[in-house]
């Protein structure tokens, strides 16, 4: 089974107890576990995502993927790791030995420095996403769109407001693009069970995020896309 | 059925529809704020970039590297896990570097599964988690993460009765 918490797109998080149950299940059912831990270091409000490998016995049933993409702002560098069970690490290594000659060595050397170097940059990256999350959630709330703030990841997973629900996530995403000039990911893109939601990625600065939220509010109010940097208008219907 | 059955198993990318509209709007000169793709916008910390430049300037670093990752890098991730999670990893046998988690996860599924195996994934999910199994030819079993309804795109087996080969030990 393939798990991933903190989760993309739903932003769902789990505690260590969940992984303990997964290890028990995998042991009983003789199932392998792959845990994709891509958002290991993007968590807020004091929450620390647990590693699957913290569970005693986890290494007997599975592996975890840890990535530098989000933790160190290195997405295009393509550096991650498969860690844990010797057999799984072994088969992956054997397959890869037929396919590639490894990551460009200077990238590996710089990645080593990232992992061993000062960790303040990780705190700063985390703080940046937390702040954007708050800006986005507050902006949505002002538009009358109440969404629970995520405890981790660089996303906000938002149920489509009732008045637009019937459109479905693809049509609603297109409407946001046309009317509010904001691009989001339709939930159904993450599988049929994602229908009814859209995903916001926290990849624009505070000012642009605020502008996007004002445009969405204007669209909900039926006044079209807001101009750039329009001062906040009065409260809207909740 | 075309000449490329594996590719036929891959449906059109759902995000493409919205992406196309976005590109068209931008070409018309519209200012679209893109909160779609989870592509981090911030620069890599300077000390990491500096090290890359320094290392790239050394001729010997431009040769083919090691598929599983250089030993120092594997030791560094083992130290990171020890420090952050109190987890001990043997850098020699329990760690391998991959070209992103996406590539590594896909290749692990390809290496380890095939027809006759079942891969269980919660949905909605990051698409490669499902499509790795589809490409590998394994049966895909989905479990709804949002707790709304129980659906399965290719099978009806519950997690406890998943079919296919299990671990041998």
Coordinates of N, CA, C and O in Angstrom, one line a residue, chain A residues 1-5 7-8 10 25-27 29-32 34 36-37 40 51 53-54 59-61 63-66 72-75 77-84 86 88-89 92-93 95-97 99-114 116 118-119 121 128-129 132 155 170 174 177 181-183 185-186 189-190 193 197 199-201 203-204 208 211-212, chain B residues 14-15 17-18 21-22 30-45 47-49 51-52 55-56 60-62 64-67 69-70 72-77 79-81 83-85 87-89 93-105 107-111 119-127 129 143-146 149 151 159-160 166-167 169:
Chain A
X1 N 0.8 -1.2 0.0 CA 0.0 0.0 0.0 C 0.9 1.2 0.0 O 2.0 1.2 0.5
X2 N 0.3 2.3 -0.6 CA 1.1 3.5 -0.7 C 0.4 4.6 0.1 O -0.8 4.9 -0.2
X3 N 1.0 5.1 1.1 CA 0.4 6.2 1.9 C 1.2 7.4 1.8 O 2.4 7.4 1.4
X4 N 0.6 8.6 2.2 CA 1.4 9.8 2.2 C 0.7 10.8 3.1 O -0.4 11.3 2.9
X5 N 1.4 11.0 4.3 CA 0.9 12.0 5.3 C 2.1 12.8 5.8 O 3.1 12.2 6.2
X7 N -0.8 14.8 3.8 CA -1.3 14.4 2.5 C -1.5 15.5 1.5 O -2.0 16.6 1.8
X8 N -1.1 15.2 0.3 CA -1.4 16.0 -0.9 C -2.4 15.2 -1.7 O -2.1 14.1 -2.1
X10 N -5.2 16.4 0.2 CA -6.3 16.7 1.3 C -5.7 17.5 2.5 O -6.5 17.9 3.3
X25 N -1.1 -3.9 10.7 CA -1.9 -4.4 9.5 C -1.0 -5.0 8.5 O -1.2 -6.1 8.0
X26 N 0.1 -4.3 8.2 CA 1.0 -4.8 7.2 C 1.7 -6.1 7.6 O 1.9 -7.0 6.8
X27 N 2.0 -6.2 8.9 CA 2.6 -7.4 9.4 C 1.6 -8.6 9.4 O 2.0 -9.7 8.9
X29 N -1.1 -8.9 7.4 CA -1.5 -9.2 6.1 C -0.4 -9.4 5.1 O -0.6 -9.6 3.9
X30 N 0.8 -9.4 5.6 CA 2.0 -9.6 4.7 C 1.9 -8.6 3.5 O 2.0 -9.0 2.4
X31 N 1.8 -7.4 3.9 CA 1.7 -6.3 2.8 C 2.9 -5.4 3.0 O 3.3 -5.1 4.1
X32 N 3.4 -5.0 1.9 CA 4.5 -3.9 1.9 C 3.9 -2.6 2.0 O 2.8 -2.3 1.5
X34 N 4.6 1.6 1.4 CA 5.5 2.7 0.9 C 4.9 4.0 1.5 O 3.7 4.3 1.2
X36 N 5.1 8.0 1.3 CA 5.7 9.2 0.7 C 5.6 10.3 1.6 O 4.5 10.8 2.0
X37 N 6.8 10.8 2.1 CA 6.9 11.8 3.2 C 7.4 13.1 2.6 O 8.2 13.8 3.2
X40 N 7.3 16.3 4.9 CA 7.8 16.0 6.2 C 8.0 17.3 7.0 O 7.8 17.4 8.2
X51 N 7.6 10.3 11.3 CA 8.1 9.5 10.2 C 7.5 8.1 10.4 O 7.4 7.6 11.5
X53 N 9.0 5.5 9.8 CA 10.1 4.6 10.3 C 10.3 4.7 11.8 O 11.0 4.0 12.4
X54 N 9.6 5.7 12.4 CA 9.6 5.8 13.9 C 9.0 4.6 14.6 O 9.2 4.4 15.8
X59 N 10.6 -1.0 9.6 CA 11.6 -1.3 8.5 C 11.4 -2.8 8.0 O 11.9 -3.1 7.0
X60 N 10.7 -3.6 8.8 CA 10.4 -5.0 8.4 C 9.4 -5.0 7.3 O 9.3 -5.9 6.5
X61 N 8.5 -3.9 7.2 CA 7.4 -4.0 6.3 C 7.4 -2.9 5.2 O 6.6 -2.9 4.3
X63 N 9.2 1.1 3.4 CA 10.1 2.1 3.2 C 9.4 3.5 3.3 O 8.2 3.6 3.1
X64 N 10.2 4.5 3.4 CA 9.7 5.9 3.4 C 10.5 6.7 2.3 O 11.7 6.5 2.3
X65 N 9.8 7.5 1.6 CA 10.5 8.4 0.7 C 10.6 9.8 1.3 O 9.5 10.3 1.8
X66 N 11.8 10.3 1.4 CA 12.0 11.7 2.0 C 12.6 12.5 0.8 O 13.5 12.1 0.1
X72 N 13.8 22.1 1.4 CA 14.9 23.0 1.1 C 14.7 23.8 -0.1 O 15.7 24.4 -0.7
X73 N 13.5 23.9 -0.6 CA 13.2 24.7 -1.8 C 14.1 24.2 -3.0 O 14.8 25.0 -3.6
X74 N 14.1 22.9 -3.2 CA 15.0 22.3 -4.3 C 14.2 21.5 -5.2 O 14.6 20.4 -5.6
X75 N 12.9 21.9 -5.6 CA 12.1 21.0 -6.4 C 12.7 20.5 -7.8 O 12.6 19.4 -8.1
X77 N 15.8 20.2 -8.5 CA 17.0 19.5 -8.4 C 16.9 18.0 -8.5 O 17.8 17.3 -8.9
X78 N 15.7 17.5 -8.2 CA 15.4 16.1 -8.1 C 16.3 15.3 -7.2 O 17.1 14.6 -7.6
X79 N 16.1 15.6 -5.9 CA 16.8 14.8 -4.9 C 15.9 14.3 -3.9 O 15.2 15.1 -3.2
X80 N 15.8 12.9 -3.7 CA 15.0 12.3 -2.7 C 15.7 11.0 -2.2 O 16.7 10.7 -2.8
X81 N 15.1 10.3 -1.3 CA 15.6 9.1 -0.8 C 14.6 8.1 -0.6 O 13.4 8.4 -0.2
X82 N 15.0 6.8 -0.7 CA 14.1 5.7 -0.3 C 14.8 5.0 0.9 O 16.0 4.7 0.7
X83 N 14.1 5.0 2.0 CA 14.8 4.6 3.3 C 14.0 3.5 4.0 O 12.8 3.5 4.0
X84 N 14.8 2.5 4.5 CA 14.1 1.6 5.4 C 14.4 0.1 5.0 O 15.6 -0.2 4.9
X86 N 15.5 -3.3 3.8 CA 16.7 -3.6 2.9 C 16.3 -4.3 1.6 O 16.9 -4.0 0.6
X88 N 13.4 -3.9 -0.1 CA 12.8 -2.9 -1.1 C 13.9 -2.0 -1.6 O 13.9 -1.6 -2.8
X89 N 14.8 -1.5 -0.7 CA 15.9 -0.6 -1.1 C 16.7 -1.4 -2.1 O 17.2 -0.8 -3.1
X92 N 14.9 -1.7 -5.6 CA 14.9 -0.4 -6.3 C 16.3 -0.1 -6.8 O 16.5 0.4 -8.0
X93 N 17.3 -0.4 -6.0 CA 18.7 -0.1 -6.4 C 19.1 -0.9 -7.6 O 19.7 -0.4 -8.5
X95 N 17.0 -2.2 -10.0 CA 16.3 -1.7 -11.2 C 17.0 -0.4 -11.6 O 17.3 -0.2 -12.8
X96 N 17.3 0.5 -10.7 CA 17.9 1.8 -11.1 C 19.3 1.6 -11.7 O 19.7 2.4 -12.5
X97 N 20.0 0.6 -11.2 CA 21.3 0.4 -11.8 C 21.3 0.0 -13.3 O 22.3 0.2 -14.0
X99 N 19.0 1.5 -15.2 CA 18.4 2.7 -15.8 C 19.2 3.9 -15.8 O 19.3 4.7 -16.8
X100 N 19.8 4.2 -14.7 CA 20.5 5.6 -14.6 C 21.9 5.5 -14.0 O 22.3 4.4 -13.5
X101 N 22.6 6.6 -14.1 CA 23.9 6.7 -13.6 C 24.0 7.6 -12.4 O 25.0 8.2 -12.0
X102 N 22.8 7.8 -11.8 CA 22.7 8.6 -10.6 C 22.5 10.1 -10.9 O 22.5 10.5 -12.0
X103 N 22.2 10.8 -9.8 CA 21.9 12.2 -9.9 C 23.2 12.9 -10.2 O 24.3 12.4 -9.8
X104 N 23.2 14.0 -11.0 CA 24.4 14.8 -11.3 C 25.2 15.0 -10.0 O 24.6 15.5 -9.0
X105 N 26.5 14.6 -10.0 CA 27.2 14.6 -8.8 C 27.3 15.9 -8.0 O 27.2 15.9 -6.8
X106 N 27.5 17.1 -8.7 CA 27.4 18.3 -8.0 C 26.1 18.6 -7.2 O 26.1 19.1 -6.1
X107 N 25.0 18.1 -7.8 CA 23.7 18.2 -7.1 C 23.8 17.3 -5.8 O 23.3 17.7 -4.7
X108 N 24.4 16.1 -5.9 CA 24.5 15.3 -4.7 C 25.3 15.9 -3.7 O 25.0 15.8 -2.5
X109 N 26.4 16.5 -4.1 CA 27.3 17.2 -3.1 C 26.6 18.4 -2.4 O 26.6 18.5 -1.2
X110 N 25.9 19.2 -3.2 CA 25.1 20.3 -2.6 C 24.0 19.8 -1.7 O 23.7 20.4 -0.7
X111 N 23.4 18.7 -2.1 CA 22.3 18.1 -1.3 C 22.9 17.6 0.1 O 22.2 17.7 1.1
X112 N 24.1 17.1 0.0 CA 24.7 16.7 1.3 C 24.9 17.9 2.2 O 24.7 17.8 3.4
X113 N 25.3 19.0 1.6 CA 25.5 20.2 2.4 C 24.2 20.7 2.9 O 24.1 21.2 4.0
X114 N 23.1 20.6 2.1 CA 21.8 21.0 2.6 C 21.4 20.2 3.8 O 21.0 20.8 4.8
X116 N 23.4 18.6 6.0 CA 24.3 18.7 7.1 C 24.4 20.2 7.5 O 25.0 20.4 8.6
X118 N 23.2 24.4 8.1 CA 22.3 25.1 9.0 C 20.9 24.9 8.7 O 20.5 24.8 7.5
X119 N 20.1 24.6 9.7 CA 18.7 24.3 9.5 C 17.7 25.5 9.6 O 16.5 25.3 9.5
X121 N 17.2 27.7 7.5 CA 16.4 27.9 6.2 C 15.1 27.0 6.2 O 14.1 27.5 5.7
X128 N 7.1 30.9 6.1 CA 6.6 31.5 4.9 C 5.3 30.9 4.5 O 4.3 31.5 4.2
X129 N 5.3 29.5 4.4 CA 4.0 28.8 4.0 C 2.9 29.0 5.1 O 1.8 29.2 4.7
X132 N 1.4 32.4 4.4 CA 0.6 32.4 3.2 C -0.7 31.7 3.5 O -1.8 32.1 3.0
X155 N -0.6 23.4 0.8 CA -1.9 23.4 0.1 C -3.0 23.8 1.0 O -2.9 23.6 2.2
X170 N -14.1 20.7 -12.0 CA -13.4 21.2 -13.2 C -14.1 22.5 -13.7 O -13.4 23.5 -14.0
X174 N -12.7 26.3 -13.8 CA -12.7 27.2 -15.0 C -13.4 28.5 -14.8 O -12.9 29.5 -15.3
X177 N -11.1 30.8 -13.0 CA -10.1 31.3 -13.9 C -10.7 32.4 -14.7 O -10.1 33.4 -14.9
X181 N -9.8 35.3 -12.3 CA -8.4 35.2 -12.8 C -7.5 34.5 -11.9 O -6.4 34.9 -11.7
X182 N -8.0 33.4 -11.3 CA -7.3 32.7 -10.3 C -7.3 31.2 -10.8 O -8.3 30.6 -11.0
X183 N -6.1 30.6 -10.9 CA -6.0 29.2 -11.3 C -5.9 28.3 -10.1 O -5.1 28.6 -9.2
X185 N -6.4 23.9 -8.7 CA -6.4 22.5 -9.2 C -7.8 21.9 -8.9 O -8.2 21.9 -7.7
X186 N -8.5 21.4 -9.9 CA -9.8 20.8 -9.6 C -9.6 19.5 -8.8 O -8.7 18.7 -9.2
X189 N -9.0 16.0 -10.3 CA -7.7 15.6 -10.9 C -6.9 14.7 -10.0 O -6.0 14.1 -10.5
X190 N -7.3 14.6 -8.8 CA -6.7 13.7 -7.8 C -7.5 12.4 -7.6 O -7.3 11.7 -6.7
X193 N -12.7 10.6 -6.1 CA -13.0 10.9 -4.7 C -12.7 12.4 -4.4 O -13.0 12.8 -3.3
X197 N -14.2 19.3 -4.5 CA -13.1 20.2 -3.8 C -12.3 20.8 -4.9 O -12.2 20.4 -6.0
X199 N -8.1 22.5 -5.0 CA -6.9 22.7 -4.2 C -6.1 24.0 -4.5 O -5.9 24.2 -5.7
X200 N -5.9 24.8 -3.5 CA -5.0 26.0 -3.7 C -3.6 25.6 -3.3 O -3.4 25.0 -2.2
X201 N -2.6 26.0 -4.1 CA -1.2 25.8 -3.7 C -0.7 27.2 -3.2 O -1.0 28.2 -3.8
X203 N 1.8 29.1 -3.5 CA 3.0 29.4 -4.2 C 3.1 30.8 -4.7 O 3.9 31.2 -5.6
X204 N 2.2 31.7 -4.2 CA 2.3 33.1 -4.6 C 2.5 33.9 -3.3 O 2.1 33.5 -2.2
X208 N 0.0 38.9 -3.8 CA -0.7 38.2 -4.9 C -1.8 37.3 -4.4 O -2.9 37.2 -5.0
X211 N -4.6 39.6 -3.5 CA -5.3 40.0 -4.7 C -6.2 38.9 -5.2 O -7.4 39.1 -5.6
X212 N -5.8 37.6 -5.2 CA -6.6 36.5 -5.7 C -7.8 36.4 -4.8 O -8.9 36.1 -5.3
Chain B
X14 N -6.2 15.3 -16.3 CA -7.4 16.2 -16.0 C -7.0 17.6 -15.8 O -7.8 18.5 -16.2
X15 N -5.8 17.9 -15.3 CA -5.4 19.3 -15.1 C -5.2 20.0 -16.4 O -5.1 21.2 -16.4
X17 N -7.0 20.5 -19.0 CA -8.1 21.4 -19.4 C -8.0 22.8 -18.8 O -8.1 23.8 -19.5
X18 N -7.8 22.8 -17.5 CA -7.7 24.1 -16.8 C -6.4 24.8 -17.2 O -6.3 26.0 -17.4
X21 N -6.7 26.6 -20.6 CA -7.5 27.9 -20.4 C -6.6 28.9 -19.8 O -6.6 30.1 -20.2
X22 N -5.7 28.5 -18.9 CA -4.8 29.5 -18.2 C -3.8 30.0 -19.2 O -3.6 31.2 -19.3
X30 N -4.0 38.5 -20.0 CA -4.6 38.6 -18.6 C -3.6 38.2 -17.5 O -2.8 37.3 -17.7
X31 N -3.8 38.9 -16.4 CA -2.9 38.6 -15.2 C -3.6 37.5 -14.4 O -4.5 37.7 -13.6
X32 N -3.1 36.2 -14.7 CA -3.7 35.1 -13.9 C -2.8 34.8 -12.7 O -1.6 34.7 -12.8
X33 N -3.4 34.7 -11.6 CA -2.7 34.3 -10.3 C -2.8 32.8 -10.2 O -3.9 32.2 -10.1
X34 N -1.6 32.1 -10.3 CA -1.6 30.7 -10.4 C -1.4 30.0 -9.1 O -0.3 29.9 -8.6
X35 N -2.5 29.5 -8.5 CA -2.4 28.8 -7.3 C -2.7 27.3 -7.6 O -3.2 26.5 -6.7
X36 N -2.4 26.9 -8.8 CA -2.7 25.5 -9.3 C -1.7 24.5 -8.9 O -1.8 23.8 -7.9
X37 N -0.6 24.5 -9.6 CA 0.5 23.5 -9.4 C 1.3 23.8 -8.1 O 1.6 25.0 -7.8
X38 N 1.6 22.8 -7.4 CA 2.4 22.9 -6.2 C 3.9 23.1 -6.5 O 4.7 22.2 -6.0
X39 N 4.2 24.1 -7.2 CA 5.6 24.3 -7.6 C 6.2 25.5 -6.8 O 6.0 26.6 -7.0
X40 N 7.1 25.1 -5.8 CA 7.6 26.2 -4.9 C 8.2 27.3 -5.6 O 9.0 27.1 -6.6
X41 N 7.9 28.5 -5.2 CA 8.4 29.7 -6.0 C 9.7 30.4 -5.4 O 10.3 31.2 -6.0
X42 N 10.0 29.9 -4.2 CA 11.2 30.6 -3.5 C 12.5 30.0 -4.0 O 12.6 28.8 -4.3
X43 N 13.6 30.8 -3.9 CA 14.9 30.3 -4.3 C 15.4 29.3 -3.3 O 15.1 29.3 -2.1
X44 N 16.3 28.4 -3.8 CA 17.0 27.5 -3.0 C 18.0 28.3 -2.1 O 18.5 29.3 -2.6
X45 N 18.1 28.0 -0.8 CA 19.1 28.7 0.1 C 20.5 28.9 -0.6 O 21.0 28.0 -1.2
X47 N 23.6 29.0 0.4 CA 24.8 28.2 0.6 C 24.7 26.9 -0.1 O 25.7 26.3 -0.5
X48 N 23.5 26.4 -0.4 CA 23.3 25.2 -1.2 C 23.7 25.4 -2.7 O 24.4 24.7 -3.3
X49 N 23.2 26.6 -3.2 CA 23.5 26.9 -4.6 C 25.0 27.1 -4.8 O 25.6 26.7 -5.8
X51 N 27.4 25.8 -3.2 CA 28.1 24.5 -3.2 C 27.9 23.8 -4.6 O 28.9 23.2 -5.1
X52 N 26.7 23.9 -5.2 CA 26.5 23.3 -6.5 C 27.5 23.9 -7.5 O 28.1 23.2 -8.3
X55 N 31.0 22.8 -6.9 CA 31.2 21.4 -7.2 C 31.2 21.2 -8.8 O 31.9 20.4 -9.3
X56 N 30.3 22.0 -9.4 CA 30.2 21.8 -10.9 C 31.5 22.3 -11.6 O 31.8 21.8 -12.7
X60 N 36.2 16.5 -12.3 CA 35.9 15.1 -12.0 C 34.4 14.9 -11.5 O 33.9 13.8 -11.6
X61 N 33.8 16.0 -11.1 CA 32.4 15.9 -10.7 C 31.4 15.8 -11.8 O 30.2 15.6 -11.6
X62 N 31.9 16.0 -13.0 CA 31.0 15.9 -14.2 C 31.0 14.6 -14.9 O 30.4 14.4 -15.9
X64 N 30.0 10.4 -14.9 CA 28.8 9.6 -14.4 C 29.0 9.4 -12.9 O 30.0 9.2 -12.5
X65 N 27.9 9.5 -12.2 CA 27.9 9.3 -10.8 C 27.5 7.9 -10.4 O 27.6 7.0 -11.3
X66 N 27.1 7.7 -9.2 CA 26.7 6.4 -8.8 C 25.2 6.3 -8.7 O 24.5 7.2 -8.1
X67 N 24.6 5.3 -9.3 CA 23.1 5.2 -9.4 C 22.5 5.3 -8.0 O 21.5 6.1 -7.8
X69 N 23.5 6.7 -5.3 CA 23.9 8.0 -4.6 C 25.3 7.8 -4.0 O 25.6 6.7 -3.5
X70 N 26.0 8.9 -3.9 CA 27.4 8.8 -3.3 C 27.2 8.6 -1.8 O 26.3 8.9 -1.2
X72 N 28.6 9.7 0.9 CA 28.4 10.9 1.8 C 27.0 11.4 1.8 O 26.5 11.7 2.9
X73 N 26.3 11.3 0.7 CA 24.9 11.8 0.7 C 24.0 10.8 1.4 O 23.1 11.2 2.2
X74 N 24.3 9.5 1.3 CA 23.5 8.5 2.0 C 23.8 8.6 3.5 O 22.9 8.4 4.3
X75 N 25.0 8.9 3.9 CA 25.3 9.1 5.3 C 24.6 10.3 5.8 O 24.1 10.3 7.0
X76 N 24.5 11.4 5.0 CA 23.9 12.6 5.5 C 22.4 12.4 5.8 O 21.9 12.9 6.7
X77 N 21.7 11.6 4.9 CA 20.3 11.4 5.2 C 20.1 10.5 6.4 O 19.2 10.7 7.2
X79 N 22.1 10.5 9.0 CA 22.3 11.4 10.2 C 21.0 12.3 10.4 O 20.6 12.5 11.5
X80 N 20.4 12.8 9.3 CA 19.2 13.6 9.4 C 18.1 12.8 10.1 O 17.4 13.4 11.0
X81 N 17.9 11.6 9.7 CA 16.9 10.8 10.4 C 17.2 10.5 11.8 O 16.3 10.5 12.6
X83 N 18.9 12.4 13.8 CA 18.7 13.7 14.5 C 17.2 14.1 14.7 O 16.8 14.5 15.7
X84 N 16.5 14.0 13.6 CA 15.1 14.5 13.6 C 14.1 13.5 14.2 O 13.1 13.8 14.8
X85 N 14.3 12.2 13.9 CA 13.3 11.2 14.3 C 13.8 10.1 15.2 O 13.0 9.2 15.6
X87 N 15.6 7.8 14.4 CA 15.6 6.5 13.6 C 17.0 6.2 13.0 O 17.6 7.1 12.5
X88 N 17.4 5.0 13.3 CA 18.7 4.6 12.7 C 18.6 3.9 11.4 O 17.8 3.0 11.2
X89 N 19.4 4.5 10.4 CA 19.3 3.9 9.1 C 20.7 3.5 8.7 O 21.7 4.3 8.9
X93 N 22.9 -0.1 3.3 CA 21.8 -1.1 2.9 C 20.4 -0.6 3.0 O 19.5 -1.2 2.4
X94 N 20.2 0.5 3.7 CA 18.8 0.9 4.0 C 18.5 2.3 3.4 O 17.5 2.9 3.7
X95 N 19.4 2.8 2.5 CA 19.2 4.2 2.0 C 19.7 4.2 0.5 O 20.7 3.7 0.2
X96 N 18.8 4.8 -0.3 CA 19.2 5.0 -1.7 C 18.7 6.4 -2.2 O 17.6 6.8 -1.8
X97 N 19.5 7.1 -2.9 CA 19.1 8.4 -3.4 C 18.3 8.2 -4.7 O 18.6 7.3 -5.5
X98 N 17.2 8.9 -4.9 CA 16.4 8.8 -6.1 C 16.3 10.2 -6.7 O 16.5 11.2 -6.0
X99 N 15.9 10.3 -8.0 CA 15.7 11.6 -8.7 C 14.3 12.1 -8.4 O 13.5 12.2 -9.2
X100 N 14.2 12.5 -7.1 CA 12.9 13.0 -6.6 C 12.1 11.8 -6.1 O 12.4 10.6 -6.4
X101 N 11.1 12.1 -5.2 CA 10.3 11.0 -4.6 C 9.5 10.3 -5.7 O 9.2 9.1 -5.6
X102 N 9.0 11.1 -6.6 CA 8.1 10.6 -7.7 C 8.8 9.5 -8.5 O 8.2 8.5 -8.7
X103 N 10.0 9.8 -9.0 CA 10.7 8.8 -9.8 C 11.0 7.6 -8.9 O 10.8 6.4 -9.4
X104 N 11.5 7.8 -7.7 CA 11.8 6.6 -6.9 C 10.6 5.8 -6.6 O 10.7 4.5 -6.7
X105 N 9.5 6.4 -6.2 CA 8.3 5.6 -5.9 C 7.8 4.9 -7.1 O 7.5 3.7 -7.0
X107 N 9.6 3.8 -9.7 CA 10.5 2.7 -10.0 C 10.4 1.6 -9.0 O 10.6 0.4 -9.3
X108 N 10.1 1.9 -7.7 CA 10.0 0.9 -6.7 C 8.7 0.0 -7.0 O 8.8 -1.2 -6.9
X109 N 7.7 0.7 -7.4 CA 6.4 -0.1 -7.8 C 6.7 -0.9 -9.0 O 6.3 -2.1 -9.1
X110 N 7.4 -0.3 -10.0 CA 7.7 -1.1 -11.2 C 8.6 -2.3 -10.9 O 8.4 -3.4 -11.4
X111 N 9.6 -2.1 -10.0 CA 10.5 -3.2 -9.6 C 9.8 -4.3 -8.8 O 10.1 -5.4 -9.0
X119 N -2.1 -3.2 -5.5 CA -1.6 -2.0 -4.8 C -2.8 -1.2 -4.3 O -3.7 -0.8 -5.0
X120 N -2.7 -0.9 -3.0 CA -3.7 -0.3 -2.3 C -3.4 1.2 -2.1 O -2.3 1.5 -1.6
X121 N -4.2 2.1 -2.5 CA -3.9 3.5 -2.4 C -5.2 4.3 -1.8 O -6.3 4.0 -2.3
X122 N -5.0 5.2 -0.9 CA -6.1 6.0 -0.5 C -6.3 7.1 -1.6 O -5.3 7.4 -2.3
X123 N -7.6 7.5 -1.8 CA -7.8 8.5 -2.8 C -8.7 9.6 -2.1 O -9.4 9.3 -1.2
X124 N -8.7 10.9 -2.6 CA -7.9 11.4 -3.7 C -6.4 11.3 -3.3 O -6.0 11.3 -2.1
X125 N -5.6 11.3 -4.3 CA -4.1 11.2 -4.1 C -3.3 11.9 -5.1 O -3.8 12.3 -6.1
X126 N -2.0 11.9 -4.9 CA -1.0 12.4 -5.8 C -1.0 11.4 -7.0 O -0.8 10.2 -6.7
X127 N -1.3 11.8 -8.2 CA -1.7 10.8 -9.3 C -0.6 9.7 -9.4 O -1.1 8.6 -9.7
X129 N 0.8 7.9 -7.4 CA 0.6 6.8 -6.5 C -0.3 5.8 -7.1 O -0.1 4.6 -6.9
X143 N -9.0 3.3 -1.7 CA -9.8 3.5 -0.4 C -10.0 5.0 -0.2 O -9.1 5.8 -0.2
X144 N -11.3 5.4 -0.1 CA -11.5 6.9 0.0 C -11.0 7.4 1.3 O -11.3 6.9 2.4
X145 N -10.2 8.5 1.2 CA -9.6 9.1 2.4 C -10.6 10.0 3.1 O -10.5 10.3 4.3
X146 N -11.6 10.5 2.3 CA -12.5 11.5 2.9 C -13.6 10.9 3.6 O -14.5 11.5 4.2
X149 N -17.6 7.7 0.9 CA -18.2 6.4 0.4 C -17.0 5.5 0.0 O -15.9 5.9 -0.2
X151 N -15.3 3.3 -2.6 CA -15.3 3.0 -4.0 C -14.0 2.3 -4.4 O -13.0 2.4 -3.7
X159 N -9.4 -3.8 2.1 CA -7.9 -3.9 2.4 C -7.6 -5.3 3.0 O -6.5 -5.8 2.7
X160 N -8.4 -5.8 3.9 CA -8.1 -7.0 4.6 C -8.1 -8.2 3.7 O -7.7 -9.3 4.1
X166 N 1.7 -11.5 -1.3 CA 2.1 -10.7 -0.2 C 3.6 -10.8 0.0 O 4.3 -11.4 -0.9
X167 N 4.0 -10.2 1.1 CA 5.5 -10.4 1.4 C 5.7 -11.9 1.7 O 4.8 -12.6 2.2
X169 N 7.8 -13.0 3.9 CA 8.2 -13.2 5.3 C 7.5 -12.2 6.1 O 7.0 -11.2 5.7

